Coordinates of C-alpha atoms (C1' of nucleotides) in Angstrom, one line a residue:
Chain A
M883 CA 0.0 0.0 0.0
V884 CA 2.5 2.6 1.0
R885 CA 4.7 1.3 -1.8
K886 CA 2.5 3.3 -4.0
L887 CA 4.4 6.2 -2.7
G888 CA 7.7 4.6 -3.4
Q889 CA 6.7 3.8 -7.0
H890 CA 5.1 7.2 -7.5
S891 CA 8.0 9.3 -6.4
L892 CA 10.2 7.7 -9.0
L893 CA 12.6 4.9 -8.5
S894 CA 15.1 5.9 -6.0
E895 CA 17.4 2.9 -5.6
E896 CA 16.8 0.9 -2.4
D897 CA 15.9 3.7 0.0
H898 CA 12.6 2.4 -1.2
E899 CA 12.8 0.4 2.0
A900 CA 13.4 3.5 4.1
L901 CA 10.2 4.9 2.7
L902 CA 8.3 1.8 3.5
A903 CA 9.8 1.9 6.9
L904 CA 8.3 5.3 7.7
P905 CA 6.0 5.0 10.6
Y906 CA 2.4 5.8 9.6
Q907 CA -1.0 5.7 10.9
L908 CA -3.9 4.4 8.9
Q909 CA -7.3 6.0 8.9
S910 CA -10.5 5.8 6.8
L911 CA -12.6 8.8 6.3
D912 CA -16.1 9.3 5.1
S913 CA -17.0 11.5 2.2
G914 CA -16.6 15.2 2.9
K915 CA -14.4 14.8 5.9
Y916 CA -11.6 17.2 6.2
I917 CA -8.1 15.9 6.0
I918 CA -6.6 19.3 6.7
R919 CA -8.3 22.5 7.3
E920 CA -7.1 25.9 6.2
G921 CA -5.3 27.7 9.0
D922 CA -4.4 24.5 10.8
R923 CA -0.9 23.9 12.1
A924 CA -0.5 20.6 10.5
T925 CA 2.0 18.2 12.1
R926 CA 1.7 15.4 9.6
C927 CA 1.2 14.9 5.9
C928 CA -0.6 12.1 4.2
V929 CA -0.7 9.6 1.4
L930 CA -3.9 8.7 -0.2
L931 CA -4.3 5.0 -0.3
S932 CA -7.6 4.7 -1.9
G933 CA -10.3 7.1 -3.1
F934 CA -10.1 10.7 -4.0
A935 CA -9.6 14.0 -2.3
Y936 CA -9.5 17.6 -3.3
R937 CA -7.8 20.7 -2.1
H938 CA -9.7 24.0 -2.0
K939 CA -9.7 27.5 -0.8
I940 CA -12.7 29.6 0.2
A941 CA -13.1 33.2 -0.9
N942 CA -14.8 35.5 1.6
D943 CA -18.0 35.5 -0.3
G944 CA -18.2 31.8 0.5
N945 CA -17.3 30.6 -2.9
R946 CA -15.0 27.7 -3.1
Q947 CA -12.3 27.1 -5.6
I948 CA -10.9 23.6 -5.9
V949 CA -7.2 23.9 -6.7
S950 CA -6.4 20.3 -7.2
I951 CA -7.7 16.8 -7.2
H952 CA -5.9 13.8 -5.9
M953 CA -6.2 10.1 -6.4
A954 CA -4.8 7.0 -4.8
G955 CA -1.1 7.0 -4.5
D956 CA -0.8 10.8 -4.3
L957 CA 1.2 12.4 -1.6
I958 CA -0.9 15.3 -0.5
D959 CA 0.1 18.0 1.9
L960 CA 3.8 17.7 1.5
Q961 CA 3.8 21.4 1.6
N962 CA 2.7 21.6 5.2
S963 CA 5.8 19.6 6.2
I964 CA 7.7 22.8 5.7
L965 CA 5.3 25.6 5.5
I966 CA 3.7 24.9 8.8
I967 CA 0.4 26.7 8.4
A968 CA -2.0 25.2 5.9
D969 CA -3.1 27.8 3.4
H970 CA -6.0 25.6 2.1
S971 CA -8.1 22.7 3.1
V972 CA -8.1 19.1 1.9
Q973 CA -11.3 17.2 1.9
A974 CA -12.2 13.6 1.1
L975 CA -14.1 13.0 -2.1
G976 CA -16.0 9.8 -1.4
N977 CA -14.7 7.4 1.2
V978 CA -11.1 7.4 1.5
E979 CA -8.2 5.6 3.2
V980 CA -5.2 7.6 4.1
A981 CA -1.9 7.0 5.8
F982 CA -0.6 9.9 8.0
I983 CA 3.1 10.4 8.3
N984 CA 4.7 12.7 10.7
H985 CA 6.5 15.7 9.4
R986 CA 9.6 15.2 11.3
D987 CA 9.9 11.7 10.0
I988 CA 9.6 13.0 6.5
L989 CA 12.1 15.7 7.1
A990 CA 14.5 13.4 8.8
L991 CA 14.3 10.9 5.9
A992 CA 14.8 13.7 3.4
E993 CA 17.9 14.9 5.3
A994 CA 19.4 11.4 5.5
R995 CA 18.7 10.4 2.0
P996 CA 19.3 12.9 -0.8
A997 CA 17.6 10.7 -3.4
V998 CA 14.4 10.7 -1.3
A999 CA 14.6 14.4 -0.8
R1000 CA 14.9 14.8 -4.5
A1001 CA 11.9 12.6 -5.0
F1002 CA 9.8 14.7 -2.7
W1003 CA 11.0 17.8 -4.4
K1004 CA 10.1 16.5 -7.7
D1005 CA 6.7 15.6 -6.5
T1006 CA 6.3 19.2 -5.4
L1007 CA 7.5 20.4 -8.8
V1008 CA 5.0 18.3 -10.7
D1009 CA 2.3 19.6 -8.4
G1010 CA 3.4 23.1 -9.3
S1011 CA 3.3 22.3 -12.9
I1012 CA -0.3 21.1 -12.6
F1013 CA -1.2 24.3 -10.7
R1014 CA 0.2 26.4 -13.5
E1015 CA -1.9 24.5 -16.0
W1016 CA -5.0 25.1 -13.9
I1017 CA -4.3 28.8 -13.8
A1018 CA -4.2 28.8 -17.6
N1019 CA -7.3 26.6 -17.8
V1020 CA -9.4 28.7 -15.5
G1021 CA -8.0 32.0 -16.7
R1022 CA -8.0 31.6 -20.5
R1023 CA -10.4 29.1 -21.7
D1024 CA -14.1 29.1 -22.2
A1025 CA -16.4 26.8 -20.4
R1026 CA -16.4 24.0 -23.1
T1027 CA -12.7 23.9 -23.5
R1028 CA -12.1 24.1 -19.8
T1029 CA -14.4 21.3 -19.1
A1030 CA -13.0 19.1 -21.8
Y1031 CA -9.6 19.8 -20.4
L1032 CA -10.5 18.6 -17.0
L1033 CA -12.0 15.5 -18.5
C1034 CA -8.7 14.8 -20.3
E1035 CA -6.6 15.4 -17.3
F1036 CA -8.7 13.1 -15.2
A1037 CA -8.6 10.4 -17.8
L1038 CA -4.9 10.5 -18.1
R1039 CA -4.2 10.7 -14.4
Q1040 CA -6.4 7.8 -13.6
E1041 CA -4.7 5.8 -16.2
A1042 CA -1.3 6.7 -14.9
A1043 CA -2.3 5.8 -11.4
D1044 CA -3.6 2.4 -12.6
L1045 CA -7.1 3.1 -11.7
G1046 CA -8.7 2.5 -15.1
E1047 CA -8.2 3.4 -18.7
R1048 CA -8.5 6.7 -20.3
G1049 CA -11.3 5.7 -22.5
S1050 CA -13.9 5.3 -19.8
Y1051 CA -13.8 6.2 -16.2
W1052 CA -15.8 7.2 -13.2
L1053 CA -15.8 10.8 -12.3
P1054 CA -16.0 10.9 -8.5
M1055 CA -17.4 14.4 -8.2
T1056 CA -20.7 16.1 -8.3
Q1057 CA -21.3 18.8 -10.8
E1058 CA -21.1 21.4 -8.1
Q1059 CA -17.6 20.2 -7.3
L1060 CA -16.7 20.3 -10.9
A1061 CA -18.0 23.8 -11.0
N1062 CA -15.8 24.7 -8.1
A1063 CA -12.8 23.2 -9.9
L1064 CA -13.5 24.9 -13.1
G1065 CA -14.5 28.3 -11.9
L1066 CA -18.0 28.0 -13.2
T1067 CA -21.4 27.6 -11.8
P1068 CA -23.0 24.2 -11.3
V1069 CA -25.8 25.1 -13.7
H1070 CA -23.4 26.0 -16.4
V1071 CA -21.3 22.9 -15.9
N1072 CA -24.4 20.9 -16.5
R1073 CA -25.2 22.6 -19.7
T1074 CA -21.6 22.4 -20.8
L1075 CA -21.4 18.7 -20.2
Q1076 CA -24.6 18.3 -22.1
S1077 CA -23.3 20.2 -25.0
I1078 CA -20.1 18.2 -25.1
E1079 CA -22.1 15.1 -24.9
A1080 CA -24.6 16.2 -27.6
E1081 CA -21.7 16.7 -30.0
G1082 CA -20.5 13.2 -29.5
F1083 CA -17.2 13.9 -27.7
I1084 CA -18.2 11.9 -24.7
S1085 CA -21.1 10.0 -23.4
R1086 CA -22.2 9.9 -19.8
D1087 CA -24.1 7.5 -17.6
K1088 CA -24.6 8.9 -14.2
R1089 CA -21.1 10.0 -13.3
S1090 CA -19.2 7.7 -15.5
V1091 CA -17.7 9.2 -18.6
T1092 CA -16.8 7.5 -21.9
I1093 CA -14.7 9.3 -24.3
G1094 CA -15.7 8.7 -27.9
D1095 CA -12.6 9.9 -29.6
W1096 CA -9.7 10.7 -27.5
E1097 CA -8.0 12.8 -30.1
K1098 CA -11.1 14.9 -30.7
L1099 CA -11.7 15.6 -27.0
R1100 CA -8.0 16.4 -26.6
A1101 CA -8.3 19.0 -29.4
L1102 CA -11.5 20.4 -28.0
G1103 CA -9.9 20.8 -24.6
D1104 CA -6.7 22.2 -26.0
F1105 CA -5.0 19.5 -23.9
N1106 CA -1.3 18.7 -23.9
A1107 CA -0.2 16.1 -21.4
D1108 CA 3.3 17.4 -21.0
Y1109 CA 2.6 19.3 -17.9
L1110 CA 1.7 16.2 -16.0
H1111 CA 5.3 15.0 -16.4
L1112 CA 4.2 11.4 -16.4
E1113 CA 7.4 9.7 -17.6
P1114 CA 9.4 9.8 -14.4
M1115 CA 11.4 6.8 -15.4
D1116 CA 13.4 8.9 -17.8
E1117 CA 16.9 7.5 -17.8
T1118 CA 18.4 10.7 -16.4
D1119 CA 16.2 10.2 -13.4
V1120 CA 16.9 6.7 -12.4
H1121 CA 20.3 7.3 -11.0
P1122 CA 20.1 10.7 -9.6
S1123 CA 23.7 10.8 -8.4
R1124 CA 25.0 9.5 -11.7
D1125 CA 23.1 11.8 -14.0
M1126 CA 25.3 14.7 -12.8
S1127 CA 27.5 13.8 -15.7
R1128 CA 24.9 14.5 -18.3
Chain B
M648 CA 24.2 40.0 -5.7
V649 CA 23.9 36.2 -5.6
R650 CA 23.6 36.5 -1.9
K651 CA 20.1 37.6 -2.5
L652 CA 19.5 34.0 -3.2
G653 CA 21.1 32.9 0.1
Q654 CA 19.0 35.4 2.0
H655 CA 15.8 34.5 0.2
S656 CA 16.0 30.7 0.6
L657 CA 16.1 31.1 4.4
L658 CA 19.1 31.1 6.6
S659 CA 20.8 27.8 6.1
E660 CA 23.8 28.0 8.4
E661 CA 27.1 28.5 6.6
D662 CA 26.4 26.6 3.4
H663 CA 25.5 30.1 2.5
E664 CA 29.0 30.1 1.2
A665 CA 28.4 27.0 -0.8
L666 CA 25.6 28.8 -2.4
L667 CA 27.7 31.8 -3.2
A668 CA 30.4 29.6 -4.6
L669 CA 28.1 28.2 -7.2
P670 CA 29.5 28.9 -10.6
Y671 CA 27.2 31.2 -12.4
Q672 CA 27.0 33.2 -15.6
L673 CA 25.7 36.8 -15.7
Q674 CA 23.6 38.1 -18.5
S675 CA 21.5 41.2 -19.0
L676 CA 18.4 40.9 -21.2
D677 CA 16.2 43.4 -22.8
S678 CA 12.5 43.7 -22.2
G679 CA 10.6 40.9 -23.7
K680 CA 13.5 38.6 -24.2
Y681 CA 12.9 34.9 -23.4
I682 CA 14.7 33.4 -20.5
I683 CA 13.2 30.0 -21.1
R684 CA 10.9 28.9 -23.9
E685 CA 8.1 26.4 -23.5
G686 CA 9.2 23.0 -24.8
D687 CA 12.9 23.7 -24.3
R688 CA 15.2 21.2 -22.7
A689 CA 16.7 23.6 -20.2
T690 CA 20.0 22.8 -18.7
R691 CA 20.3 25.7 -16.3
C692 CA 18.1 27.7 -14.1
C693 CA 18.4 31.3 -13.1
V694 CA 18.3 33.9 -10.4
L695 CA 16.8 37.3 -11.1
L696 CA 19.3 39.9 -10.0
S697 CA 17.4 42.9 -11.0
G698 CA 14.2 43.7 -12.8
F699 CA 11.1 41.6 -13.3
A700 CA 10.1 38.6 -15.2
Y701 CA 6.9 36.6 -15.8
R702 CA 6.1 33.0 -16.6
H703 CA 3.3 32.3 -19.0
K704 CA 1.6 29.6 -21.1
I705 CA 0.0 30.0 -24.4
A706 CA -3.3 28.4 -25.3
N707 CA -3.8 27.3 -28.8
D708 CA -6.0 30.2 -29.7
G709 CA -3.0 32.3 -29.1
N710 CA -4.1 33.7 -25.7
R711 CA -1.5 34.0 -23.1
Q712 CA -1.9 33.4 -19.4
I713 CA 0.7 34.7 -17.1
V714 CA 1.1 32.2 -14.2
S715 CA 3.5 34.1 -12.1
I716 CA 5.5 37.2 -11.8
H717 CA 9.0 37.4 -10.4
M718 CA 11.1 40.1 -8.9
A719 CA 14.7 40.6 -8.0
G720 CA 16.0 37.8 -5.8
D721 CA 13.6 35.2 -7.1
L722 CA 14.9 31.9 -8.1
I723 CA 13.0 31.1 -11.2
D724 CA 12.9 27.9 -13.1
L725 CA 14.1 25.7 -10.3
Q726 CA 11.5 23.2 -11.7
N727 CA 13.4 22.6 -14.8
S728 CA 16.3 21.4 -12.8
I729 CA 14.4 18.2 -12.3
L730 CA 11.5 18.2 -14.8
I731 CA 13.8 18.6 -17.8
I732 CA 11.2 19.9 -20.3
A733 CA 9.9 23.4 -19.7
D734 CA 6.2 23.4 -19.6
H735 CA 6.0 27.2 -19.9
S736 CA 8.0 30.2 -20.9
V737 CA 9.7 32.8 -18.9
Q738 CA 10.1 36.3 -20.3
A739 CA 11.8 39.5 -19.1
L740 CA 9.6 42.3 -18.0
G741 CA 11.7 45.3 -18.7
N742 CA 15.4 45.1 -18.7
V743 CA 16.7 42.4 -16.5
E744 CA 19.9 41.0 -15.1
V745 CA 20.0 37.3 -14.5
A746 CA 22.6 34.8 -13.2
F747 CA 22.3 31.4 -14.9
I748 CA 23.3 28.3 -12.8
N749 CA 23.8 24.9 -14.2
H750 CA 21.3 22.3 -13.1
R751 CA 23.9 19.8 -12.2
D752 CA 25.6 22.2 -9.9
I753 CA 22.2 22.9 -8.2
L754 CA 21.5 19.2 -7.9
A755 CA 25.0 18.4 -6.7
L756 CA 24.8 21.1 -4.0
A757 CA 21.3 19.8 -3.0
E758 CA 22.7 16.3 -2.7
A759 CA 25.7 17.4 -0.6
R760 CA 23.9 19.7 1.7
P761 CA 20.4 18.7 3.0
A762 CA 19.8 22.2 4.4
V763 CA 20.2 23.7 1.0
A764 CA 18.0 21.0 -0.6
R765 CA 15.4 21.9 1.9
A766 CA 15.7 25.5 1.1
F767 CA 15.1 24.8 -2.6
W768 CA 12.2 22.6 -1.7
K769 CA 10.7 25.3 0.4
D770 CA 11.1 27.8 -2.3
T771 CA 9.2 25.4 -4.6
L772 CA 6.5 25.0 -2.0
V773 CA 6.0 28.7 -1.6
D774 CA 5.8 28.9 -5.3
G775 CA 3.1 26.3 -5.3
S776 CA 1.2 28.2 -2.7
I777 CA 1.2 31.3 -4.8
F778 CA 0.0 29.3 -7.8
R779 CA -2.9 27.9 -5.7
E780 CA -3.9 31.4 -4.7
W781 CA -3.8 32.5 -8.3
I782 CA -6.1 29.7 -9.3
A783 CA -8.6 30.9 -6.7
N784 CA -8.1 34.5 -7.8
V785 CA -8.7 33.8 -11.5
G786 CA -11.4 31.2 -10.9
R787 CA -13.6 32.7 -8.2
R788 CA -13.3 36.5 -8.1
D789 CA -14.8 39.2 -10.3
A790 CA -12.7 41.7 -12.1
R791 CA -12.5 44.3 -9.4
T792 CA -11.6 41.9 -6.6
R793 CA -9.1 40.1 -8.8
T794 CA -7.4 43.2 -9.8
A795 CA -7.3 44.6 -6.3
Y796 CA -5.8 41.3 -5.2
L797 CA -3.0 41.4 -7.6
L798 CA -2.2 45.0 -6.5
C799 CA -2.0 43.8 -3.0
E800 CA 0.2 40.9 -3.8
F801 CA 2.5 43.1 -5.7
A802 CA 2.7 45.6 -3.0
L803 CA 3.6 43.1 -0.4
R804 CA 6.1 41.1 -2.4
Q805 CA 7.9 44.2 -3.5
E806 CA 8.1 45.3 0.1
A807 CA 9.3 41.8 1.1
A808 CA 12.0 41.9 -1.5
D809 CA 13.2 45.3 -0.3
L810 CA 12.2 47.0 -3.5
G811 CA 10.0 49.6 -2.1
E812 CA 7.1 50.0 0.3
R813 CA 3.7 48.6 0.0
G814 CA 2.0 52.1 0.0
S815 CA 3.3 53.2 -3.3
Y816 CA 5.1 51.3 -6.0
W817 CA 5.9 51.0 -9.6
L818 CA 3.9 48.4 -11.5
P819 CA 6.2 47.2 -14.2
M820 CA 3.6 45.8 -16.6
T821 CA 1.4 47.0 -19.3
Q822 CA -2.3 46.7 -19.0
E823 CA -2.2 44.0 -21.6
Q824 CA 0.1 42.0 -19.4
L825 CA -2.0 42.6 -16.4
A826 CA -4.9 41.3 -18.4
N827 CA -2.9 38.2 -19.2
A828 CA -2.2 37.7 -15.5
L829 CA -5.8 38.3 -14.4
G830 CA -7.5 36.3 -17.1
L831 CA -9.3 39.4 -18.4
T832 CA -9.0 41.5 -21.5
P833 CA -6.9 44.7 -21.6
V834 CA -9.9 46.8 -22.2
H835 CA -11.6 45.5 -19.1
V836 CA -8.5 45.8 -17.0
N837 CA -8.4 49.5 -18.0
R838 CA -12.0 50.1 -16.9
T839 CA -11.5 48.1 -13.7
L840 CA -8.4 50.1 -12.7
Q841 CA -10.3 53.3 -13.4
S842 CA -13.2 52.2 -11.3
I843 CA -10.9 51.2 -8.4
E844 CA -9.2 54.5 -8.7
A845 CA -12.5 56.5 -9.0
E846 CA -13.6 55.0 -5.7
G847 CA -10.4 56.1 -4.0
F848 CA -8.8 52.8 -3.3
I849 CA -5.7 53.7 -5.2
S850 CA -4.4 56.5 -7.3
R851 CA -2.3 56.1 -10.4
D852 CA 0.3 58.1 -12.2
K853 CA 1.4 56.4 -15.3
R854 CA 2.3 52.9 -14.0
S855 CA 2.9 53.8 -10.5
V856 CA 0.3 52.9 -8.0
T857 CA -0.3 54.6 -4.7
I858 CA -2.6 52.8 -2.2
G859 CA -4.9 55.1 -0.3
D860 CA -5.9 52.9 2.5
W861 CA -4.2 49.5 2.6
E862 CA -6.9 48.0 4.8
K863 CA -9.6 49.0 2.4
L864 CA -7.8 47.7 -0.7
R865 CA -7.1 44.5 1.2
A866 CA -10.7 44.1 1.9
L867 CA -11.7 44.9 -1.6
G868 CA -9.3 42.3 -2.9
D869 CA -10.3 39.7 -0.4
F870 CA -6.6 39.5 0.2
N871 CA -4.9 37.5 2.9
A872 CA -1.2 37.4 2.9
D873 CA -0.7 34.0 4.6
Y874 CA -0.2 32.2 1.3
L875 CA 3.0 34.2 0.6
H876 CA 4.6 32.5 3.6
L877 CA 6.7 35.6 4.1
E878 CA 8.1 34.8 7.6
P879 CA 10.7 32.3 6.7
M880 CA 12.8 33.1 9.7
D881 CA 10.4 31.2 11.9
E882 CA 12.4 29.7 14.8
T883 CA 11.5 26.2 13.6
D884 CA 13.2 26.9 10.4
V885 CA 16.5 28.3 11.5
H886 CA 18.0 25.1 12.5
P887 CA 16.5 22.5 10.2
S888 CA 18.2 19.6 11.8
R889 CA 17.4 20.6 15.3
D890 CA 13.7 21.3 14.8
M891 CA 13.1 17.6 14.4
S892 CA 12.4 17.6 18.1
R893 CA 9.5 20.0 17.8
Chain C
dC936 C1' 6.9 66.0 -37.3
dG937 C1' 5.0 61.5 -37.6
dC938 C1' 5.1 57.0 -36.1
dC939 C1' 4.2 53.5 -32.5
dG940 C1' 3.0 51.2 -28.4
dG941 C1' 0.1 51.8 -24.8
dT942 C1' -4.1 53.7 -22.8
dT943 C1' -8.8 55.3 -23.0
dT944 C1' -13.7 55.6 -24.5
dG945 C1' -18.0 54.0 -26.7
dA946 C1' -21.5 50.8 -28.3
dG947 C1' -23.2 46.4 -29.1
dT948 C1' -23.0 41.4 -28.2
dC949 C1' -22.5 37.1 -26.0
dC950 C1' -21.2 33.9 -22.5
dA951 C1' -22.0 32.7 -18.1
dT952 C1' -24.7 33.9 -14.1
dT953 C1' -28.8 34.2 -11.2
dC954 C1' -33.1 32.8 -9.7
dA955 C1' -36.4 29.6 -9.6
dA956 C1' -38.7 25.5 -10.2
dG957 C1' -39.1 20.6 -11.6
dA958 C1' -37.4 15.8 -12.1
dG959 C1' -34.8 11.7 -10.7
dG960 C1' -32.6 8.5 -7.3
dA961 C1' -31.1 6.9 -3.0
dG962 C1' -31.9 6.3 1.7
dT963 C1' -35.0 6.5 5.8
dG964 C1' -38.7 5.5 8.6
dG965 C1' -43.4 4.4 9.2
Chain D
dC1189 C1' -44.1 -1.2 0.3
dC1190 C1' -45.0 3.5 0.2
dA1191 C1' -44.4 8.3 1.7
dC1192 C1' -41.0 11.5 2.6
dT1193 C1' -36.8 13.9 2.5
dC1194 C1' -32.5 15.2 0.8
dC1195 C1' -29.3 15.7 -2.8
dT1196 C1' -28.0 16.1 -7.4
dC1197 C1' -29.2 16.9 -11.9
dT1198 C1' -31.9 19.3 -15.3
dT1199 C1' -34.5 23.0 -17.6
dG1200 C1' -36.2 27.8 -18.5
dA1201 C1' -36.0 32.7 -18.7
dA1202 C1' -33.9 37.0 -17.6
dT1203 C1' -29.9 39.6 -16.2
dG1204 C1' -25.4 41.3 -16.3
dG1205 C1' -20.4 41.3 -16.4
dA1206 C1' -16.8 40.9 -19.5
dC1207 C1' -15.8 40.6 -24.3
dT1208 C1' -15.3 42.4 -29.2
dC1209 C1' -14.6 45.7 -32.4
dA1210 C1' -13.3 50.1 -33.4
dA1211 C1' -11.7 54.6 -33.0
dA1212 C1' -9.4 58.3 -30.6
dC1213 C1' -6.0 59.9 -27.5
dC1214 C1' -1.5 60.3 -25.5
dG1215 C1' 3.5 60.5 -24.6
dG1216 C1' 8.0 59.0 -26.1
dC1217 C1' 11.2 58.7 -29.6
dG1218 C1' 13.6 58.6 -34.0

DNA sequence: CGCCGGTTTGAGTCCATTCAAGAGGAGTGG
DNA sequence: CCACTCCTCTTGAATGGACTCAAACCGGCG
């Protein structure tokens, strides 16, 4: 289970074991439960073992903005291991199993093992890359494109996390949550989904989405997968200390 | 000059010197010059010594979205030290002096000195926090609020970087660039600025902005500075190895 | 002086929002 | 098994905020 983490944060030699040896604490949470709350002084971070979760911020008019979505295997909340005060909340999306790990253990491990530190760092960098993409998505695309984009991202990330295939998957969120992620209103998300469906890009059954033609949806969503940095097994990455020579 | 970097990435004991000893390569660039271009395989990252720069992405309809703005002392492009392929471009905003540092030197230093690695990591985390805030800004606020927000962020960051005081500063961007950062059109940015000025929140003279009442502007912009994580000298951070006990 | 990039203004349009109400499903309790 | 509630999804109509297109203005600079 926790080896998801090891796999995910790219193959650092055999400090794999050191990662697995981290003391953790299992917990299952019901849908909607908070994992971290904005303003908290978090003392631990967590790995999603199963289910989904999302991070969000609340504007003072009460509007939410979801800033990222996470799926099994993701390491959330690494930021709080250094930043101390949570600047956003993390909430379970459906029922969820998480492993909590203490910050000091994370930091100690990072200090002892540069390759692990680097893996954490990379994870944070990829996170950042996704954030940037979301800024562009929310800031510069119209509702259809934006929505199609999110559908693509979801498809690919689920595939990458071995949770299904890109052609057809289960979208674990309500339309209201989608709206909060896309910077739209629930009503408009509904209409947008319908219009995307009506034109044959996808078909829906309850919350499951089937993509008719990946390439067409990709084009509609102006989607380019580069930002996900999904090929971590790049040869230059396998031996972090050796690749210095490159 | 490069000691800005040392100062910025929080006080790591005397591997300060190691940072200063990094081999670098100075360069001055004219306004609009690219520092990194999307799709490049970057082999170095850079420190902004003077001036401003911004990172942006281009949607396929040609629209730009600026995803962050950087000022003197900022370490940009740390991401490319690990992610290899740039997922966005960085461009000079006005004339700029930069110091380029080779990735492998950065990585080698990070490997040798955990405290430095941690500082880099923290820098990346703060970056991420700002990205999240921008997602919320662009996704959930109307034009006035959004604009006021950016004005606040700029004020505070310039102050924090010792480039001026929050009450009055020089905004180095055109309204078109502002629009690209805010997810609006230039025309609308213009009108929005005028309306904010007309109601006395700020006054403008060319591109310099003077804030009438900080607290009012802060409220208008729904601004909360926490996400900038500006107090890096937190006691738990000074001695990274010792704070394990906390 | 005349060009040029940036800012300003106006008018009309459209995309997304708001408000409001109805339909469908899942779960609960009688 | 049905009635009832709650939540999510769906639909309609009206409003409005931001966009588009276009032209004028302004200051700096060659």
